[in-house]
Every structure is written in structure tokens, then in C-alpha cells.
Short mmCIF file of N, CA and C in Angstrom, two decimals:
data_model
loop_
_atom_site.label_atom_id
_atom_site.label_comp_id
_atom_site.label_asym_id
_atom_site.label_seq_id
_atom_site.Cartn_x
_atom_site.Cartn_y
_atom_site.Cartn_z
N UNK Z 47 58.78 -22.90 -130.88
CA UNK Z 47 58.43 -21.76 -129.98
C UNK Z 47 60.03 -22.34 -129.08
N UNK Z 48 59.48 -22.94 -128.02
CA UNK Z 48 60.45 -23.04 -127.70
C UNK Z 48 60.27 -22.26 -126.09
N UNK Z 49 60.90 -22.90 -125.08
CA UNK Z 49 60.90 -22.68 -123.48
C UNK Z 49 62.58 -21.68 -123.35
N UNK Z 50 62.18 -20.41 -122.77
CA UNK Z 50 63.42 -20.35 -122.07
C UNK Z 50 63.30 -19.41 -120.45
N UNK Z 51 64.15 -19.72 -119.99
CA UNK Z 51 64.42 -19.04 -118.45
C UNK Z 51 65.57 -18.23 -118.39
N UNK Z 52 64.61 -17.71 -116.92
CA UNK Z 52 65.82 -16.11 -115.99
C UNK Z 52 67.18 -16.59 -115.46
N UNK Z 53 68.38 -15.70 -115.58
CA UNK Z 53 68.72 -16.14 -114.78
C UNK Z 53 68.69 -16.34 -113.00
N UNK Z 54 69.34 -17.25 -112.61
CA UNK Z 54 68.80 -17.02 -111.03
C UNK Z 54 69.64 -15.84 -110.78
N UNK Z 55 68.65 -15.36 -109.56
CA UNK Z 55 68.99 -14.18 -108.89
C UNK Z 55 69.57 -14.71 -107.35
N UNK Z 56 70.14 -14.60 -106.69
CA UNK Z 56 70.43 -14.24 -105.16
C UNK Z 56 69.71 -13.29 -104.48
N UNK Z 57 69.09 -13.60 -103.17
CA UNK Z 57 68.63 -12.08 -102.87
C UNK Z 57 68.83 -12.61 -101.69
N UNK Z 58 70.00 -11.57 -100.72
CA UNK Z 58 70.35 -11.24 -99.77
C UNK Z 58 70.06 -10.36 -98.28
N UNK Z 59 68.66 -10.62 -97.87
CA UNK Z 59 68.41 -10.42 -96.71
C UNK Z 59 68.95 -9.85 -95.42
N UNK Z 60 68.82 -8.30 -95.16
CA UNK Z 60 69.32 -7.77 -94.23
C UNK Z 60 68.88 -7.96 -93.06
N UNK Z 61 70.18 -7.77 -91.78
CA UNK Z 61 68.27 -8.24 -90.50
C UNK Z 61 69.16 -7.71 -89.23
N UNK Z 62 69.26 -7.49 -88.71
CA UNK Z 62 69.66 -6.76 -87.30
C UNK Z 62 69.23 -8.07 -86.34
N UNK Z 63 70.58 -8.60 -85.59
CA UNK Z 63 71.21 -9.29 -84.69
C UNK Z 63 69.68 -10.32 -84.03
N UNK Z 64 69.48 -10.75 -84.18
CA UNK Z 64 67.65 -11.69 -83.42
C UNK Z 64 68.50 -11.58 -81.68
N UNK Z 65 67.89 -12.26 -80.87
CA UNK Z 65 67.38 -12.37 -79.15
C UNK Z 65 68.53 -12.52 -78.92
N UNK Z 66 70.18 -12.22 -78.35
CA UNK Z 66 71.46 -13.33 -78.47
C UNK Z 66 70.80 -14.78 -77.31
N UNK Z 67 71.02 -16.05 -76.65
CA UNK Z 67 71.44 -16.43 -76.12
C UNK Z 67 73.25 -16.64 -75.40
N UNK Z 68 72.77 -17.21 -74.10
CA UNK Z 68 73.52 -17.37 -73.51
C UNK Z 68 73.98 -17.95 -72.92
N UNK Z 69 75.21 -19.21 -73.28
CA UNK Z 69 75.79 -20.92 -72.58
C UNK Z 69 76.68 -20.55 -71.70
N UNK Z 70 76.64 -21.09 -70.48
CA UNK Z 70 77.92 -21.11 -69.72
C UNK Z 70 78.07 -22.64 -69.76
N UNK Z 71 79.33 -22.81 -69.39
CA UNK Z 71 80.01 -23.28 -69.28
C UNK Z 71 81.69 -23.73 -67.69
N UNK Z 72 82.05 -24.25 -67.60
CA UNK Z 72 80.04 -25.38 -67.05
C UNK Z 72 79.44 -25.10 -66.04
N UNK Z 73 78.54 -25.70 -66.68
CA UNK Z 73 76.99 -25.65 -65.83
C UNK Z 73 77.27 -25.73 -64.00
N UNK Z 74 76.31 -25.26 -63.13
CA UNK Z 74 76.73 -25.27 -61.79
C UNK Z 74 77.44 -24.92 -61.05
N UNK Z 75 77.74 -25.20 -60.05
CA UNK Z 75 78.20 -24.21 -59.34
C UNK Z 75 79.40 -24.40 -59.53
N UNK Z 76 80.35 -22.61 -59.27
CA UNK Z 76 81.84 -22.37 -60.11
C UNK Z 76 82.77 -22.35 -58.79
N UNK Z 77 83.40 -22.74 -59.05
CA UNK Z 77 84.31 -23.16 -57.30
C UNK Z 77 85.34 -21.41 -57.67
N UNK Z 78 85.71 -21.09 -56.56
CA UNK Z 78 86.49 -20.14 -56.37
C UNK Z 78 87.89 -20.27 -57.06
N UNK Z 79 88.92 -19.65 -58.24
CA UNK Z 79 90.09 -20.23 -58.22
C UNK Z 79 89.48 -21.16 -59.79
N UNK Z 80 88.37 -21.86 -59.87
CA UNK Z 80 87.71 -21.93 -61.07
C UNK Z 80 87.90 -20.66 -62.70
N UNK Z 81 87.62 -21.56 -63.90
CA UNK Z 81 87.63 -20.57 -64.79
C UNK Z 81 85.93 -20.91 -65.41
N UNK Z 82 85.27 -20.20 -66.20
CA UNK Z 82 84.39 -20.10 -66.56
C UNK Z 82 84.50 -19.11 -67.84
N UNK Z 83 83.47 -20.10 -69.28
CA UNK Z 83 83.11 -19.46 -70.63
C UNK Z 83 81.73 -18.96 -70.11
N UNK Z 84 81.98 -18.01 -70.63
CA UNK Z 84 80.05 -17.63 -71.10
C UNK Z 84 80.49 -17.68 -73.38
N UNK Z 85 78.84 -17.99 -73.41
CA UNK Z 85 79.49 -18.05 -75.28
C UNK Z 85 77.96 -17.67 -75.55
N UNK Z 86 77.99 -16.47 -76.79
CA UNK Z 86 76.90 -15.87 -76.96
C UNK Z 86 77.08 -15.79 -78.12
N UNK Z 87 75.12 -15.81 -78.73
CA UNK Z 87 75.40 -16.50 -79.86
C UNK Z 87 74.28 -15.69 -80.57
N UNK Z 88 73.88 -15.30 -81.79
CA UNK Z 88 72.77 -14.47 -82.89
C UNK Z 88 72.42 -14.60 -83.91
N UNK Z 89 71.34 -14.84 -84.32
CA UNK Z 89 70.92 -15.09 -86.57
C UNK Z 89 71.10 -13.09 -86.36
N UNK Z 90 71.70 -13.11 -87.87
CA UNK Z 90 72.24 -11.47 -87.73
C UNK Z 90 73.31 -11.29 -89.57
N UNK Z 91 73.15 -10.84 -90.25
CA UNK Z 91 72.84 -11.20 -91.38
C UNK Z 91 73.61 -9.47 -91.56
N UNK Z 92 74.48 -9.07 -91.26
CA UNK Z 92 75.57 -9.41 -91.73
C UNK Z 92 75.53 -10.24 -90.69
N UNK Z 93 77.00 -10.93 -90.55
CA UNK Z 93 77.07 -11.39 -89.09
C UNK Z 93 77.58 -10.39 -87.94
N UNK Z 94 76.88 -10.72 -86.86
CA UNK Z 94 77.36 -10.01 -85.55
C UNK Z 94 78.73 -9.76 -84.92
N UNK Z 95 79.08 -9.05 -84.25
CA UNK Z 95 80.09 -9.03 -83.82
C UNK Z 95 79.43 -8.62 -82.25
N UNK Z 96 79.83 -9.01 -81.44
CA UNK Z 96 79.36 -9.93 -79.79
C UNK Z 96 80.93 -8.50 -78.75
N UNK Z 97 79.94 -8.34 -77.96
CA UNK Z 97 81.00 -7.44 -76.15
C UNK Z 97 80.34 -7.70 -74.95
N UNK Z 98 81.02 -7.84 -74.49
CA UNK Z 98 80.29 -8.75 -73.26
C UNK Z 98 80.71 -7.61 -71.92
N UNK Z 99 79.43 -7.04 -71.28
CA UNK Z 99 79.12 -6.11 -70.17
C UNK Z 99 79.02 -7.20 -68.90
N UNK Z 100 78.79 -6.31 -67.45
CA UNK Z 100 78.41 -6.51 -66.65
C UNK Z 100 77.58 -6.04 -66.29
N UNK Z 101 76.92 -6.43 -65.35
CA UNK Z 101 75.55 -5.55 -64.94
C UNK Z 101 76.01 -4.06 -64.36
N UNK Z 102 75.49 -3.02 -64.20
CA UNK Z 102 76.09 -1.69 -63.27
C UNK Z 102 77.31 -1.47 -63.94
N UNK Z 103 77.76 -1.83 -65.11
CA UNK Z 103 79.34 -1.19 -65.40
C UNK Z 103 78.95 -0.57 -66.27
N UNK Z 104 79.69 0.57 -66.69
CA UNK Z 104 79.72 1.00 -68.48
C UNK Z 104 80.23 0.61 -69.18
N UNK Z 105 81.69 0.21 -68.61
CA UNK Z 105 83.20 -0.16 -69.50
C UNK Z 105 82.89 -1.35 -70.11
N UNK Z 106 83.17 -2.09 -71.01
CA UNK Z 106 82.70 -3.60 -71.26
C UNK Z 106 84.35 -4.50 -70.92
N UNK Z 107 83.37 -5.92 -70.74
CA UNK Z 107 85.00 -7.08 -70.16
C UNK Z 107 85.00 -7.68 -71.02
N UNK Z 108 84.48 -7.42 -72.55
CA UNK Z 108 84.81 -8.03 -73.25
C UNK Z 108 84.52 -8.41 -74.05
N UNK Z 109 85.22 -8.11 -75.38
CA UNK Z 109 84.38 -8.94 -77.08
C UNK Z 109 84.70 -10.21 -77.96
N UNK Z 110 83.79 -10.44 -78.33
CA UNK Z 110 83.47 -11.65 -79.38
C UNK Z 110 82.65 -12.47 -78.13
N UNK Z 111 83.10 -13.66 -79.45
CA UNK Z 111 81.55 -14.41 -78.72
C UNK Z 111 82.29 -15.63 -77.33
N UNK Z 112 83.25 -15.42 -77.51
CA UNK Z 112 83.35 -16.34 -75.99
C UNK Z 112 84.07 -15.34 -75.42
N UNK Z 113 83.37 -15.60 -74.06
CA UNK Z 113 84.12 -15.08 -72.88
C UNK Z 113 84.95 -15.49 -71.68
N UNK Z 114 86.12 -15.93 -71.12
CA UNK Z 114 85.92 -16.79 -70.49
C UNK Z 114 86.58 -15.49 -69.49
N UNK Z 115 86.63 -16.29 -68.02
CA UNK Z 115 87.21 -15.26 -66.39
C UNK Z 115 88.22 -16.55 -66.18
N UNK Z 116 89.56 -16.56 -65.87
CA UNK Z 116 89.88 -17.56 -65.24
C UNK Z 116 90.45 -17.05 -64.21
N UNK Z 117 90.71 -17.91 -63.28
CA UNK Z 117 90.70 -17.53 -61.80
C UNK Z 117 90.01 -16.89 -61.11
N UNK Z 118 88.70 -17.51 -60.85
CA UNK Z 118 87.66 -16.66 -60.29
C UNK Z 118 87.29 -16.12 -59.55
N UNK Z 119 87.31 -15.18 -58.73
CA UNK Z 119 87.11 -14.79 -57.46
C UNK Z 119 85.90 -14.19 -57.25
N UNK Z 120 85.42 -14.28 -56.32
CA UNK Z 120 83.61 -13.31 -55.63
C UNK Z 120 83.78 -12.18 -56.67
N UNK Z 121 84.90 -11.38 -56.76
CA UNK Z 121 84.16 -9.90 -57.82
C UNK Z 121 83.61 -9.89 -58.53
N UNK Z 122 84.15 -11.58 -59.11
CA UNK Z 122 83.93 -11.84 -60.43
C UNK Z 122 82.00 -12.23 -60.44
N UNK Z 123 81.98 -12.01 -59.35
CA UNK Z 123 79.83 -12.91 -58.45
C UNK Z 123 78.85 -11.51 -59.68
N UNK Z 124 78.18 -11.93 -60.26
CA UNK Z 124 77.54 -10.94 -60.83
C UNK Z 124 76.52 -10.90 -62.31
N UNK Z 125 76.04 -10.23 -62.66
CA UNK Z 125 75.47 -10.31 -64.17
C UNK Z 125 75.96 -10.36 -65.03
N UNK Z 126 76.11 -11.15 -66.29
CA UNK Z 126 76.72 -10.83 -67.19
C UNK Z 126 75.10 -10.57 -68.64
N UNK Z 127 75.50 -10.06 -69.76
CA UNK Z 127 75.12 -9.63 -70.86
C UNK Z 127 75.93 -9.74 -71.81
N UNK Z 128 75.37 -10.17 -73.23
CA UNK Z 128 76.45 -9.76 -74.51
C UNK Z 128 75.33 -9.15 -74.78
N UNK Z 129 76.31 -7.94 -76.21
CA UNK Z 129 75.64 -7.28 -77.00
C UNK Z 129 75.80 -7.84 -78.41
N UNK Z 130 74.83 -7.96 -79.35
CA UNK Z 130 75.17 -8.55 -80.84
C UNK Z 130 75.02 -7.01 -81.32
N UNK Z 131 75.65 -6.99 -81.89
CA UNK Z 131 74.87 -5.77 -83.30
C UNK Z 131 76.12 -5.75 -84.38
N UNK Z 132 75.14 -5.42 -85.63
CA UNK Z 132 76.23 -4.94 -86.60
C UNK Z 132 75.47 -3.96 -87.37
N UNK Z 133 75.17 -3.54 -89.25
CA UNK Z 133 75.41 -2.39 -89.09
C UNK Z 133 72.91 -1.82 -88.96
N UNK Z 134 73.14 -3.16 -89.46
CA UNK Z 134 71.57 -3.10 -89.26
C UNK Z 134 70.65 -2.82 -87.70
N UNK Z 135 71.49 -2.85 -86.62
CA UNK Z 135 71.26 -2.78 -85.64
C UNK Z 135 72.22 -3.51 -84.32
N UNK Z 136 71.40 -3.59 -82.83
CA UNK Z 136 71.75 -4.18 -81.72
C UNK Z 136 70.84 -5.35 -81.02
N UNK Z 137 70.87 -5.93 -80.29
CA UNK Z 137 70.30 -6.54 -79.35
C UNK Z 137 70.79 -7.29 -78.24
N UNK Z 138 71.13 -6.83 -76.86
CA UNK Z 138 71.31 -7.70 -75.41
C UNK Z 138 70.66 -8.31 -75.26
N UNK Z 139 71.51 -9.95 -74.35
CA UNK Z 139 70.74 -11.10 -74.60
C UNK Z 139 70.24 -10.22 -72.91
N UNK Z 140 69.60 -11.26 -72.57
CA UNK Z 140 68.97 -11.27 -71.05
C UNK Z 140 69.59 -11.39 -70.22
N UNK Z 141 69.90 -11.20 -69.12
CA UNK Z 141 71.17 -11.17 -68.05
C UNK Z 141 71.34 -12.66 -67.67
N UNK Z 142 72.33 -12.86 -67.66
CA UNK Z 142 73.16 -14.24 -66.41
C UNK Z 142 73.87 -14.10 -65.49
N UNK Z 143 73.44 -14.68 -64.48
CA UNK Z 143 73.82 -14.31 -63.20
C UNK Z 143 75.47 -15.18 -62.72
N UNK Z 144 76.19 -15.01 -62.50
CA UNK Z 144 77.80 -16.18 -62.33
C UNK Z 144 78.06 -16.30 -61.04
N UNK Z 145 77.58 -16.97 -60.26
CA UNK Z 145 77.14 -17.19 -58.66
C UNK Z 145 78.81 -17.96 -58.53
N UNK Z 146 80.05 -17.47 -57.84
CA UNK Z 146 80.70 -17.50 -57.62
C UNK Z 146 80.91 -18.17 -56.02
N UNK Z 147 80.93 -19.18 -55.41
CA UNK Z 147 81.17 -20.29 -54.34
C UNK Z 147 82.83 -20.63 -53.87
N UNK Z 148 83.00 -20.01 -52.54
CA UNK Z 148 84.63 -20.36 -51.68
C UNK Z 148 85.08 -21.68 -52.05
N UNK Z 149 86.34 -21.51 -51.87
CA UNK Z 149 86.68 -22.86 -51.31
C UNK Z 149 86.43 -23.57 -50.51
N UNK Z 150 85.32 -23.55 -49.65
CA UNK Z 150 84.52 -23.95 -48.19
C UNK Z 150 84.41 -25.79 -49.19
N UNK Z 151 84.02 -26.23 -49.65
CA UNK Z 151 84.49 -28.16 -49.94
C UNK Z 151 86.03 -28.50 -49.39
N UNK Z 152 87.08 -27.40 -50.15
CA UNK Z 152 88.50 -28.04 -49.83
C UNK Z 152 88.57 -27.86 -48.51
N UNK Z 153 88.08 -26.80 -47.62
CA UNK Z 153 88.59 -26.30 -46.33
C UNK Z 153 87.78 -27.71 -45.35
N UNK Z 154 86.50 -27.64 -46.09
CA UNK Z 154 85.77 -29.23 -45.65
C UNK Z 154 86.44 -30.07 -45.26
N UNK Z 155 86.87 -30.42 -46.51
CA UNK Z 155 87.92 -31.82 -46.76
C UNK Z 155 88.72 -32.36 -45.61
N UNK Z 156 89.48 -30.56 -45.70
CA UNK Z 156 90.97 -30.95 -44.73
C UNK Z 156 90.20 -30.43 -42.99
N UNK Z 157 89.59 -30.00 -42.98
CA UNK Z 157 89.11 -30.37 -41.60
C UNK Z 157 88.33 -31.94 -41.13
N UNK Z 158 86.95 -32.40 -42.34
CA UNK Z 158 87.48 -33.53 -42.03
C UNK Z 158 88.57 -34.62 -41.65
N UNK Z 159 89.46 -34.31 -42.22
CA UNK Z 159 90.41 -34.59 -42.68
C UNK Z 159 91.51 -35.06 -41.00
N UNK Z 160 91.58 -33.68 -40.42
CA UNK Z 160 92.24 -33.45 -39.03
C UNK Z 160 91.29 -33.90 -38.37
N UNK Z 161 90.22 -33.65 -38.26
CA UNK Z 161 88.80 -34.25 -37.24
C UNK Z 161 89.84 -36.07 -37.27
N UNK Z 162 89.91 -37.12 -38.44
CA UNK Z 162 89.44 -38.38 -37.93
C UNK Z 162 91.09 -39.18 -37.68
N UNK Z 163 92.26 -38.03 -37.55
CA UNK Z 163 93.44 -37.92 -36.80
C UNK Z 163 93.84 -38.03 -35.79
N UNK Z 164 92.48 -36.45 -35.69
CA UNK Z 164 92.57 -36.26 -34.46
C UNK Z 164 92.10 -37.40 -33.71
N UNK Z 165 91.05 -37.75 -34.00
CA UNK Z 165 90.60 -39.59 -33.38
C UNK Z 165 91.19 -39.94 -33.58
N UNK Z 166 91.89 -40.39 -33.70
CA UNK Z 166 92.50 -42.51 -34.42
C UNK Z 166 93.41 -41.29 -33.56
N UNK Z 167 94.12 -41.20 -33.34
CA UNK Z 167 96.16 -40.91 -32.35
C UNK Z 167 95.62 -41.33 -31.52
N UNK Z 168 94.58 -40.43 -30.10
CA UNK Z 168 94.44 -41.82 -28.87
C UNK Z 168 93.62 -42.46 -29.19
N UNK Z 169 92.82 -43.07 -30.25
CA UNK Z 169 92.43 -44.50 -30.13
C UNK Z 169 93.65 -45.14 -30.13
N UNK Z 170 94.65 -45.08 -30.90
CA UNK Z 170 95.75 -46.02 -30.90
C UNK Z 170 96.95 -46.53 -29.68
N UNK Z 171 96.54 -44.49 -29.38
CA UNK Z 171 97.29 -44.71 -27.97
C UNK Z 171 96.75 -45.96 -27.00
N UNK Z 172 95.70 -45.23 -26.37
CA UNK Z 172 94.73 -46.29 -25.93
C UNK Z 172 94.75 -47.77 -25.78
N UNK Z 173 94.57 -48.07 -27.01
CA UNK Z 173 94.85 -49.66 -27.18
C UNK Z 173 96.92 -49.92 -27.23
N UNK Z 174 96.88 -49.55 -26.89
CA UNK Z 174 98.94 -50.11 -26.80
C UNK Z 174 98.98 -49.70 -25.64
N UNK Z 175 98.77 -48.74 -25.00
CA UNK Z 175 99.17 -48.31 -23.70
C UNK Z 175 97.59 -49.77 -22.90
N UNK Z 176 96.60 -50.19 -23.65
CA UNK Z 176 95.84 -51.53 -22.64
C UNK Z 176 96.96 -52.63 -23.01
N UNK Z 177 97.66 -53.02 -24.54
CA UNK Z 177 97.90 -53.80 -24.28
C UNK Z 177 99.34 -53.76 -23.84
N UNK Z 178 100.28 -52.91 -23.25
CA UNK Z 178 101.51 -52.80 -22.50
C UNK Z 178 100.67 -53.02 -20.94
N UNK Z 179 99.63 -52.75 -20.26
CA UNK Z 179 99.71 -53.04 -19.07
C UNK Z 179 99.08 -54.86 -19.51
N UNK Z 180 98.36 -54.92 -20.15
CA UNK Z 180 98.58 -56.54 -19.91
C UNK Z 180 99.49 -57.23 -19.69
N UNK Z 181 100.65 -56.92 -20.34
CA UNK Z 181 102.59 -57.35 -20.92
C UNK Z 181 102.84 -57.57 -19.12
N UNK Z 182 102.81 -56.23 -19.06
CA UNK Z 182 102.66 -55.91 -17.17
C UNK Z 182 102.26 -56.46 -15.88
N UNK Z 183 101.05 -57.19 -16.17
CA UNK Z 183 99.90 -57.76 -15.59
C UNK Z 183 100.25 -59.17 -14.94
N UNK Z 184 101.69 -59.61 -15.10
CA UNK Z 184 102.05 -60.99 -14.71
C UNK Z 184 102.41 -60.52 -13.34
N UNK Z 185 102.62 -59.19 -13.44
CA UNK Z 185 103.73 -59.35 -12.10
C UNK Z 185 105.09 -58.78 -12.57
N UNK Z 186 105.41 -58.63 -13.46
CA UNK Z 186 106.48 -58.61 -13.60
C UNK Z 186 107.28 -57.06 -14.09
N UNK Z 187 108.52 -56.69 -14.04
CA UNK Z 187 108.57 -55.89 -13.77
C UNK Z 187 109.98 -55.31 -14.26
N UNK Z 188 110.47 -54.17 -15.16
CA UNK Z 188 110.42 -54.05 -16.60
C UNK Z 188 112.54 -54.46 -16.74
N UNK Z 189 112.82 -54.23 -15.17
CA UNK Z 189 114.42 -55.87 -15.76
C UNK Z 189 114.74 -56.70 -14.80
N UNK Z 190 113.10 -57.30 -14.54
CA UNK Z 190 113.42 -58.36 -13.93
C UNK Z 190 113.69 -60.02 -15.11
N UNK Z 191 115.13 -60.45 -14.41
CA UNK Z 191 115.74 -61.13 -15.59
C UNK Z 191 114.68 -62.00 -15.79
N UNK Z 192 114.23 -62.62 -17.56
CA UNK Z 192 113.94 -63.40 -18.25
C UNK Z 192 113.04 -65.49 -17.53
N UNK Z 193 114.61 -65.31 -16.50
CA UNK Z 193 114.66 -66.71 -15.73
C UNK Z 193 113.20 -66.50 -14.31
N UNK Z 194 113.10 -65.43 -13.87
CA UNK Z 194 112.27 -65.07 -12.78
C UNK Z 194 110.50 -64.87 -13.56
N UNK Z 195 110.90 -64.38 -14.94
CA UNK Z 195 109.42 -64.02 -15.47
C UNK Z 195 109.06 -66.14 -15.38
N UNK Z 196 109.94 -66.65 -15.86
CA UNK Z 196 109.72 -68.33 -16.23
C UNK Z 196 109.22 -68.87 -15.21
N UNK Z 197 109.96 -69.18 -14.62
CA UNK Z 197 109.66 -69.51 -12.60
C UNK Z 197 108.19 -69.60 -11.99
N UNK Z 198 107.60 -67.81 -12.56
CA UNK Z 198 106.31 -67.21 -11.45
C UNK Z 198 105.24 -67.83 -12.50
N UNK Z 199 105.64 -67.57 -14.25
CA UNK Z 199 104.63 -68.20 -15.04
C UNK Z 199 104.88 -69.72 -14.53
N UNK Z 200 105.79 -70.75 -14.15
CA UNK Z 200 105.59 -71.97 -13.98
C UNK Z 200 104.54 -72.25 -12.41
N UNK Z 201 104.84 -71.20 -11.61
CA UNK Z 201 104.65 -71.34 -10.23
C UNK Z 201 102.69 -71.55 -10.04
N UNK Z 202 102.53 -70.42 -11.25
CA UNK Z 202 101.13 -70.26 -11.65
C UNK Z 202 100.53 -71.24 -11.75
N UNK Z 203 100.85 -71.85 -13.00
CA UNK Z 203 100.64 -73.39 -13.93
C UNK Z 203 100.17 -74.15 -12.65
N UNK Z 204 101.36 -74.79 -12.05
CA UNK Z 204 101.06 -75.06 -10.94
C UNK Z 204 100.24 -75.89 -9.92
N UNK Z 205 99.53 -74.14 -9.52
CA UNK Z 205 99.13 -74.23 -8.47
C UNK Z 205 97.77 -74.23 -9.59
N UNK Z 206 97.56 -73.51 -10.50
CA UNK Z 206 95.99 -73.94 -10.71
C UNK Z 206 95.85 -75.12 -11.13
N UNK Z 207 96.83 -76.11 -11.95
CA UNK Z 207 96.16 -77.50 -11.57
C UNK Z 207 95.92 -78.40 -10.48
N UNK Z 208 96.79 -77.57 -9.15
CA UNK Z 208 96.93 -78.62 -8.20
C UNK Z 208 95.30 -78.32 -7.10
N UNK Z 209 93.98 -76.99 -8.11
CA UNK Z 209 93.02 -76.46 -7.10
C UNK Z 209 92.04 -78.07 -8.07
#
């Protein structure tokens, strides 16, 4: 008697895209002038094609699984979503908010540095002025000969020793 096996059969189940997920890089604060990359992924058979939209706009922003916005500006702020589609159907991701902060951190650093410099300059001038006054407090005049200065110092020294 014997044993006989059937051939292997491959079953390829076709189905529409599942709910797409969106990831954002970099995560966190997006500063004006930088770039942001949105990536969409969905399980589908056949593989899904991806289209990116901005909320309340009809025309697509990009096609493909990855959408990169370079040199981001305030007008890029808003909610984006991707649509995954194949021959079996389509599915939209949930909205993903992209917030853009201005170049405020850079401006704040410039202002801080300027304030430090503006405070240090008068302080240094005050110290220099005080040193200069200390030099002239011995009673010397700017054009007085060196010998006269030495004589005055000797006279002061002698008078303090006699007391």
C-alpha cells in the first residue's frame, strides 16, 4: 500500500491596507529652517502606494512612503495624513500635527550675549578708571618729571617714619 502526498499549494490572500501609522523625525520641537521627515507604513497585499495630504487641502503634498519637508517655515504648520491604497481599497492615517517654532532660541542667545557684553564693557571701564585714579592719587601730574615723583615719595616715607 504506500503513502502519497499532494503537492504544496500557495495561498496568496489579498487585502486592503490596514490603518496606516505615521512616524516623525526628529521628534519634539521643529525649528524654523530645519527639516522634518514623515514616514507612513501600512500592512497590505498587494503592497500599498502612499500619498500625503495636508488637512483642509485637496491637492496631494507628496507621494511615496516618506515625505520630507526641508527648510520648514510657519506656513508648513498644520496636520498631515497619509493615504495607503492598493487595488483592494484605501485607508487614511490619523492626523499628525506638525508644529513649527520660530528662530526664537537663536535670537534669545544673541540677545543674552549682547547683554553680557554691554554689562562687561562699563564694568571694565570702571575698573580701569579706578586704577588710573589710584596712580594719580600720589599727587603727580601727567607731565611731572620722574625725579619729582621719587622726591615726593621719599618725603612721604620720611615723614611717616618720624611720627
